[in-house]
Amino acid sequence: MMKKKIVATIATAMLASTMTAMAGVPKDLPYPSGDLTAEQLADQVYFVNHFYAMKNYAITKKGKKITTLILKGKGEKPTTITLERFLNNNYSDGVIQAKDLAIFRSGKLRGTGMLITDYVDDNKSQSYMIWLPALRKIRRFAQPAHDDAWGGSDFTFGDVTLRKPMHETHELLGKETFNDCLGAIDIPENQRGRYTRNLPEAACQHKGKEVYKLKSTTKFENWWYDYRISYVDAKTFADYRTEYFKDGNKIKVIDRNWVDSPLDDPRAQFWGYWYGKTLATGHETWAVIPDGVSVANGDFKDKLWSEQTLRKIKR
């Protein structure tokens, strides 16, 4: 009798483990129909943000065009970092979910490369390999904290890659019309340089679109925000704006200018830019992705996402 109980306990534990491992958002998540629950909407937003409608997504360098990360403190001159980024979702081994490669081409992180591996098992931490040009070596790091700043920006690792729907509880607050332009940094002409001469205007093309209003409350205790409210396109499920609140006060805003890709799935969206502002300090971040540098389902070889690529980065 005791043996049967032990076997049953092990079987239950294995089943629970399997269910936990499969708790993430599947890469073949179908486009929904009818009314959505808050949890279903959160899954669709994650699907869009991680480009699961594509085998791979890249923001490359094309001629003089390159993605620029602009950092600006209140009353200070802006600083810039340029980068390329390559995301590969084309894995089906049941172990690896995706690999994400970022190569910094200028600024204080020039010559640095970062390769992140995300796993199917949500309980397994992501792995990080970083090429440090000063040492000419690769260092492996533990997964950063969700609230660590990504590249010194107003975006955290949670905002960019780590936060999953399971880390929050979700509540649907209804639908409304999005009626605002997205944020952008106002840089005076005399403070513009090589990478900031031809910046876009603030994106206003999403005004008038129908959006879901989604409230997501963190499950982490004593966290830097209590909840966030996202404004999500009712057709593409792209999140145009996310407002963060602590103790009832709005503390940070992230705006995302999404643009259509040439793929058929409405959820296959490109980044146009990300804008973030921390309200307490006035610090702003603007990641501007120029027209023509985004690639969907590019002809990249798998070895691009490898140590070999990191070692070849030129400073």
Tab-separated table of C-alpha atoms in Angstrom:
chain	number	residue	atom	x	y	z
A	1	MET	CA	0.000	0.000	0.000
A	2	MET	CA	2.825	2.380	0.932
A	3	LYS	CA	4.587	1.563	-2.349
A	4	LYS	CA	1.458	2.483	-4.326
A	5	LYS	CA	1.216	5.806	-2.452
A	6	ILE	CA	4.867	6.595	-3.243
A	7	VAL	CA	4.370	5.761	-6.931
A	8	ALA	CA	1.207	7.872	-7.029
A	9	THR	CA	3.010	10.796	-5.357
A	10	ILE	CA	5.890	10.616	-7.843
A	11	ALA	CA	3.465	10.430	-10.773
A	12	THR	CA	1.540	13.455	-9.480
A	13	ALA	CA	4.763	15.405	-8.998
A	14	MET	CA	5.896	14.547	-12.534
A	15	LEU	CA	2.561	15.663	-13.955
A	16	ALA	CA	2.677	18.915	-12.000
A	17	SER	CA	6.238	19.484	-13.198
A	18	THR	CA	5.197	18.920	-16.807
A	19	MET	CA	2.260	21.299	-16.472
A	20	THR	CA	4.514	23.973	-14.964
A	21	ALA	CA	7.080	23.559	-17.728
A	22	MET	CA	4.353	24.105	-20.329
A	23	ALA	CA	2.845	27.099	-18.505
A	24	GLY	CA	4.399	29.660	-20.859
A	25	VAL	CA	2.876	31.198	-23.959
A	26	PRO	CA	3.114	28.741	-26.876
A	27	LYS	CA	4.750	29.923	-30.088
A	28	ASP	CA	1.814	28.519	-32.073
A	29	LEU	CA	-0.802	30.436	-30.067
A	30	PRO	CA	-3.755	30.884	-32.459
A	31	TYR	CA	-5.254	34.244	-33.319
A	32	PRO	CA	-8.325	34.550	-31.069
A	33	SER	CA	-11.952	35.085	-31.897
A	34	GLY	CA	-14.779	36.364	-29.738
A	35	ASP	CA	-14.429	37.867	-26.288
A	36	LEU	CA	-11.078	37.456	-24.527
A	37	THR	CA	-10.379	36.950	-20.847
A	38	ALA	CA	-7.690	39.072	-19.200
A	39	GLU	CA	-5.337	36.078	-19.136
A	40	GLN	CA	-5.878	35.370	-22.825
A	41	LEU	CA	-5.172	39.009	-23.658
A	42	ALA	CA	-1.950	38.955	-21.600
A	43	ASP	CA	-0.835	35.877	-23.557
A	44	GLN	CA	-1.504	37.618	-26.872
A	45	VAL	CA	0.493	40.690	-25.762
A	46	TYR	CA	3.421	38.450	-24.801
A	47	PHE	CA	3.141	36.678	-28.182
A	48	VAL	CA	3.456	40.003	-30.012
A	49	ASN	CA	6.296	41.334	-27.853
A	50	HIS	CA	8.366	38.194	-28.372
A	51	PHE	CA	7.710	38.043	-32.112
A	52	TYR	CA	6.305	34.511	-32.012
A	53	ALA	CA	4.537	35.170	-35.315
A	54	MET	CA	8.028	35.085	-36.874
A	55	LYS	CA	10.728	32.439	-37.030
A	56	ASN	CA	13.209	35.223	-36.386
A	57	TYR	CA	13.226	38.986	-36.062
A	58	ALA	CA	16.203	41.294	-36.498
A	59	ILE	CA	16.988	44.988	-36.286
A	60	THR	CA	20.092	45.310	-38.438
A	61	LYS	CA	22.396	48.008	-39.801
A	62	LYS	CA	21.513	49.195	-43.295
A	63	GLY	CA	23.884	51.751	-44.730
A	64	LYS	CA	24.027	54.544	-42.191
A	65	LYS	CA	20.766	53.472	-40.591
A	66	ILE	CA	21.097	51.742	-37.225
A	67	THR	CA	19.006	51.454	-34.076
A	68	THR	CA	19.890	54.153	-31.562
A	69	LEU	CA	19.296	54.032	-27.821
A	70	ILE	CA	19.104	57.595	-26.496
A	71	LEU	CA	19.464	58.266	-22.754
A	72	LYS	CA	18.693	61.689	-21.310
A	73	GLY	CA	18.554	62.892	-17.730
A	74	LYS	CA	16.434	65.928	-16.875
A	75	GLY	CA	18.345	69.071	-17.871
A	76	GLU	CA	21.219	67.016	-19.294
A	77	LYS	CA	22.560	66.431	-22.779
A	78	PRO	CA	21.610	63.095	-24.348
A	79	THR	CA	23.984	60.182	-24.755
A	80	THR	CA	23.616	57.516	-27.418
A	81	ILE	CA	24.320	53.824	-27.902
A	82	THR	CA	23.785	52.079	-31.235
A	83	LEU	CA	23.017	48.396	-31.535
A	84	GLU	CA	21.828	45.501	-33.629
A	85	ARG	CA	19.590	42.787	-32.279
A	86	PHE	CA	18.729	39.320	-33.579
A	87	LEU	CA	15.970	37.163	-32.067
A	88	ASN	CA	15.551	33.503	-33.080
A	89	ASN	CA	12.317	31.674	-32.212
A	90	ASN	CA	12.929	28.760	-34.577
A	91	TYR	CA	13.527	26.018	-31.991
A	92	SER	CA	11.411	22.895	-31.566
A	93	ASP	CA	13.562	20.625	-29.385
A	94	GLY	CA	11.340	21.119	-26.335
A	95	VAL	CA	14.256	22.670	-24.444
A	96	ILE	CA	15.140	26.038	-26.001
A	97	GLN	CA	12.370	28.568	-26.483
A	98	ALA	CA	14.385	31.355	-28.109
A	99	LYS	CA	17.810	32.979	-28.386
A	100	ASP	CA	18.351	36.716	-28.359
A	101	LEU	CA	21.577	38.353	-29.550
A	102	ALA	CA	22.369	42.041	-28.986
A	103	ILE	CA	25.539	43.671	-30.361
A	104	PHE	CA	26.375	47.204	-29.243
A	105	ARG	CA	28.132	49.172	-32.002
A	106	SER	CA	28.872	52.549	-30.391
A	107	GLY	CA	28.748	54.429	-27.111
A	108	LYS	CA	29.838	53.243	-23.700
A	109	LEU	CA	28.947	49.631	-24.541
A	110	ARG	CA	30.735	49.593	-27.910
A	111	GLY	CA	31.979	46.137	-28.854
A	112	THR	CA	29.926	44.385	-26.169
A	113	GLY	CA	27.760	41.440	-27.156
A	114	MET	CA	25.046	39.694	-25.176
A	115	LEU	CA	23.517	36.304	-25.996
A	116	ILE	CA	20.456	35.262	-24.005
A	117	THR	CA	18.948	31.786	-24.120
A	118	ASP	CA	15.345	31.392	-22.999
A	119	TYR	CA	14.057	27.923	-22.135
A	120	VAL	CA	10.710	26.206	-22.594
A	121	ASP	CA	10.611	25.398	-18.880
A	122	ASP	CA	9.415	28.572	-17.172
A	123	ASN	CA	11.113	27.481	-13.954
A	124	LYS	CA	14.537	27.465	-15.612
A	125	SER	CA	16.454	30.737	-15.520
A	126	GLN	CA	17.613	32.267	-18.741
A	127	SER	CA	21.330	31.922	-19.479
A	128	TYR	CA	23.471	34.954	-20.319
A	129	MET	CA	26.765	35.041	-22.190
A	130	ILE	CA	28.403	38.455	-22.503
A	131	TRP	CA	31.424	39.321	-24.630
A	132	LEU	CA	33.556	41.872	-22.765
A	133	PRO	CA	35.768	43.675	-25.298
A	134	ALA	CA	38.220	45.042	-22.717
A	135	LEU	CA	39.023	41.490	-21.589
A	136	ARG	CA	38.489	39.836	-24.992
A	137	LYS	CA	36.644	37.128	-23.104
A	138	ILE	CA	33.158	35.704	-22.700
A	139	ARG	CA	31.673	35.716	-19.234
A	140	ARG	CA	28.607	33.752	-18.193
A	141	PHE	CA	26.213	35.437	-15.838
A	142	ALA	CA	23.177	34.412	-13.869
A	143	GLN	CA	19.850	35.778	-15.000
A	144	PRO	CA	19.642	39.436	-13.910
A	145	ALA	CA	16.943	40.689	-11.581
A	146	HIS	CA	13.711	41.736	-13.258
A	147	ASP	CA	14.187	45.302	-12.022
A	148	ASP	CA	17.776	45.725	-13.307
A	149	ALA	CA	18.106	48.440	-15.962
A	150	TRP	CA	18.673	47.238	-19.537
A	151	GLY	CA	21.700	49.073	-20.961
A	152	GLY	CA	21.375	51.853	-18.380
A	153	SER	CA	17.933	52.756	-19.744
A	154	ASP	CA	14.503	53.334	-18.204
A	155	PHE	CA	13.603	49.840	-19.433
A	156	THR	CA	14.191	46.976	-17.020
A	157	PHE	CA	15.107	43.419	-17.962
A	158	GLY	CA	11.566	42.603	-16.910
A	159	ASP	CA	10.197	45.082	-19.452
A	160	VAL	CA	12.458	43.855	-22.264
A	161	THR	CA	12.555	40.093	-21.850
A	162	LEU	CA	12.024	38.502	-18.421
A	163	ARG	CA	8.461	39.294	-17.357
A	164	LYS	CA	5.962	36.593	-18.300
A	165	PRO	CA	2.168	36.553	-17.885
A	166	MET	CA	2.500	34.170	-14.935
A	167	HIS	CA	4.372	36.847	-12.946
A	168	GLU	CA	1.218	38.968	-12.644
A	169	THR	CA	-2.517	38.669	-12.152
A	170	HIS	CA	-4.558	40.292	-14.900
A	171	GLU	CA	-7.839	42.192	-14.998
A	172	LEU	CA	-9.607	43.444	-18.102
A	173	LEU	CA	-10.865	47.006	-17.600
A	174	GLY	CA	-12.774	47.158	-20.877
A	175	LYS	CA	-12.200	48.840	-24.229
A	176	GLU	CA	-11.725	52.472	-25.181
A	177	THR	CA	-10.360	54.668	-27.953
A	178	PHE	CA	-6.652	55.475	-27.744
A	179	ASN	CA	-6.501	59.225	-28.155
A	180	ASP	CA	-2.925	60.359	-27.682
A	181	CYS	CA	0.406	60.635	-29.444
A	182	LEU	CA	3.187	58.440	-28.095
A	183	GLY	CA	6.073	59.947	-26.161
A	184	ALA	CA	9.387	61.048	-27.663
A	185	ILE	CA	12.451	62.953	-26.444
A	186	ASP	CA	12.677	66.590	-27.444
A	187	ILE	CA	16.340	67.139	-28.338
A	188	PRO	CA	17.394	70.698	-29.254
A	189	GLU	CA	19.186	71.062	-32.584
A	190	ASN	CA	22.410	72.166	-30.880
A	191	GLN	CA	22.484	68.904	-28.874
A	192	ARG	CA	21.972	66.590	-31.833
A	193	GLY	CA	24.838	64.510	-33.152
A	194	ARG	CA	25.691	61.817	-35.649
A	195	TYR	CA	22.965	59.415	-34.529
A	196	THR	CA	20.310	61.956	-33.540
A	197	ARG	CA	20.173	64.242	-36.587
A	198	ASN	CA	17.206	62.568	-38.242
A	199	LEU	CA	14.925	61.478	-35.438
A	200	PRO	CA	11.241	60.769	-36.148
A	201	GLU	CA	8.359	62.851	-34.895
A	202	ALA	CA	6.288	61.589	-31.980
A	203	ALA	CA	4.042	58.795	-33.313
A	204	CYS	CA	0.418	59.942	-33.610
A	205	GLN	CA	-0.868	57.375	-36.115
A	206	HIS	CA	-2.406	55.195	-33.395
A	207	LYS	CA	-4.865	57.899	-32.299
A	208	GLY	CA	-8.435	56.738	-32.818
A	209	LYS	CA	-7.648	53.021	-32.602
A	210	GLU	CA	-9.684	50.730	-30.370
A	211	VAL	CA	-7.670	49.357	-27.459
A	212	TYR	CA	-8.154	47.017	-24.539
A	213	LYS	CA	-7.258	48.409	-21.127
A	214	LEU	CA	-5.446	45.692	-19.186
A	215	LYS	CA	-4.477	45.945	-15.512
A	216	SER	CA	-1.616	43.655	-14.452
A	217	THR	CA	-0.737	43.370	-10.752
A	218	THR	CA	2.667	42.014	-9.820
A	219	LYS	CA	2.991	38.863	-7.733
A	220	PHE	CA	6.401	39.954	-6.406
A	221	GLU	CA	6.396	41.284	-2.838
A	222	ASN	CA	7.688	44.783	-2.053
A	223	TRP	CA	8.164	45.396	-5.764
A	224	TRP	CA	9.021	48.674	-7.494
A	225	TYR	CA	5.498	48.872	-8.912
A	226	ASP	CA	2.162	47.592	-7.612
A	227	TYR	CA	0.370	47.308	-10.929
A	228	ARG	CA	0.589	48.521	-14.493
A	229	ILE	CA	-2.074	49.434	-17.021
A	230	SER	CA	-1.509	48.622	-20.691
A	231	TYR	CA	-3.366	49.961	-23.708
A	232	VAL	CA	-3.507	47.089	-26.194
A	233	ASP	CA	-4.594	47.273	-29.843
A	234	ALA	CA	-7.835	45.289	-30.223
A	235	LYS	CA	-6.728	43.785	-33.573
A	236	THR	CA	-2.958	43.325	-33.414
A	237	PHE	CA	-2.603	43.025	-29.597
A	238	ALA	CA	0.360	45.408	-29.712
A	239	ASP	CA	0.715	47.347	-26.458
A	240	TYR	CA	1.065	51.031	-27.307
A	241	ARG	CA	1.385	52.341	-23.758
A	242	THR	CA	2.072	50.908	-20.317
A	243	GLU	CA	1.693	53.031	-17.186
A	244	TYR	CA	3.235	51.858	-13.910
A	245	PHE	CA	1.749	52.692	-10.502
A	246	LYS	CA	3.082	52.535	-6.937
A	247	ASP	CA	0.985	53.482	-3.893
A	248	GLY	CA	-1.615	54.906	-6.253
A	249	ASN	CA	0.810	57.206	-8.064
A	250	LYS	CA	1.936	56.868	-11.680
A	251	ILE	CA	5.722	56.421	-11.611
A	252	LYS	CA	6.780	55.365	-15.103
A	253	VAL	CA	5.484	55.252	-18.665
A	254	ILE	CA	6.644	53.108	-21.571
A	255	ASP	CA	5.302	53.827	-25.061
A	256	ARG	CA	5.859	51.507	-28.025
A	257	ASN	CA	5.367	52.560	-31.608
A	258	TRP	CA	4.452	49.351	-33.426
A	259	VAL	CA	4.372	49.166	-37.234
A	260	ASP	CA	3.015	46.481	-39.536
A	261	SER	CA	5.388	43.872	-40.952
A	262	PRO	CA	4.890	42.276	-44.401
A	263	LEU	CA	3.615	39.026	-42.852
A	264	ASP	CA	-0.049	37.975	-42.906
A	265	ASP	CA	-0.577	37.493	-39.159
A	266	PRO	CA	-1.873	40.830	-37.733
A	267	ARG	CA	0.249	40.140	-34.657
A	268	ALA	CA	3.468	40.172	-36.715
A	269	GLN	CA	4.493	43.690	-35.768
A	270	PHE	CA	7.823	45.524	-36.058
A	271	TRP	CA	9.222	47.983	-33.546
A	272	GLY	CA	9.208	51.602	-34.670
A	273	TYR	CA	10.460	52.906	-31.347
A	274	TRP	CA	10.275	52.482	-27.585
A	275	TYR	CA	10.020	55.502	-25.307
A	276	GLY	CA	10.300	55.410	-21.524
A	277	LYS	CA	10.206	58.023	-18.774
A	278	THR	CA	10.741	57.681	-15.031
A	279	LEU	CA	8.513	60.396	-13.593
A	280	ALA	CA	10.312	60.909	-10.278
A	281	THR	CA	13.612	61.850	-11.944
A	282	GLY	CA	12.511	62.968	-15.386
A	283	HIS	CA	15.009	60.571	-16.960
A	284	GLU	CA	14.013	59.506	-20.472
A	285	THR	CA	14.983	56.725	-22.867
A	286	TRP	CA	14.207	56.520	-26.566
A	287	ALA	CA	15.109	53.461	-28.628
A	288	VAL	CA	14.603	54.463	-32.261
A	289	ILE	CA	14.486	51.746	-34.928
A	290	PRO	CA	14.771	53.372	-38.387
A	291	ASP	CA	12.615	52.361	-41.341
A	292	GLY	CA	14.135	49.562	-43.373
A	293	VAL	CA	16.343	47.926	-40.714
A	294	SER	CA	13.741	45.463	-39.384
A	295	VAL	CA	13.783	41.965	-40.896
A	296	ALA	CA	11.198	39.207	-40.449
A	297	ASN	CA	12.162	35.595	-41.156
A	298	GLY	CA	15.606	36.550	-42.426
A	299	ASP	CA	18.000	34.056	-43.976
A	300	PHE	CA	20.250	33.791	-40.925
A	301	LYS	CA	22.230	30.679	-40.065
A	302	ASP	CA	21.738	29.126	-36.631
A	303	LYS	CA	25.409	29.658	-35.783
A	304	LEU	CA	24.718	33.405	-35.639
A	305	TRP	CA	23.348	32.759	-32.141
A	306	SER	CA	26.588	31.304	-30.768
A	307	GLU	CA	29.783	32.026	-28.853
A	308	GLN	CA	31.554	32.205	-32.197
A	309	THR	CA	29.608	35.341	-33.123
A	310	LEU	CA	30.398	36.980	-29.790
A	311	ARG	CA	34.134	36.354	-30.232
A	312	LYS	CA	34.109	37.965	-33.684
A	313	ILE	CA	32.634	41.276	-32.531
A	314	LYS	CA	34.939	44.156	-33.430
A	315	ARG	CA	35.475	46.939	-30.983
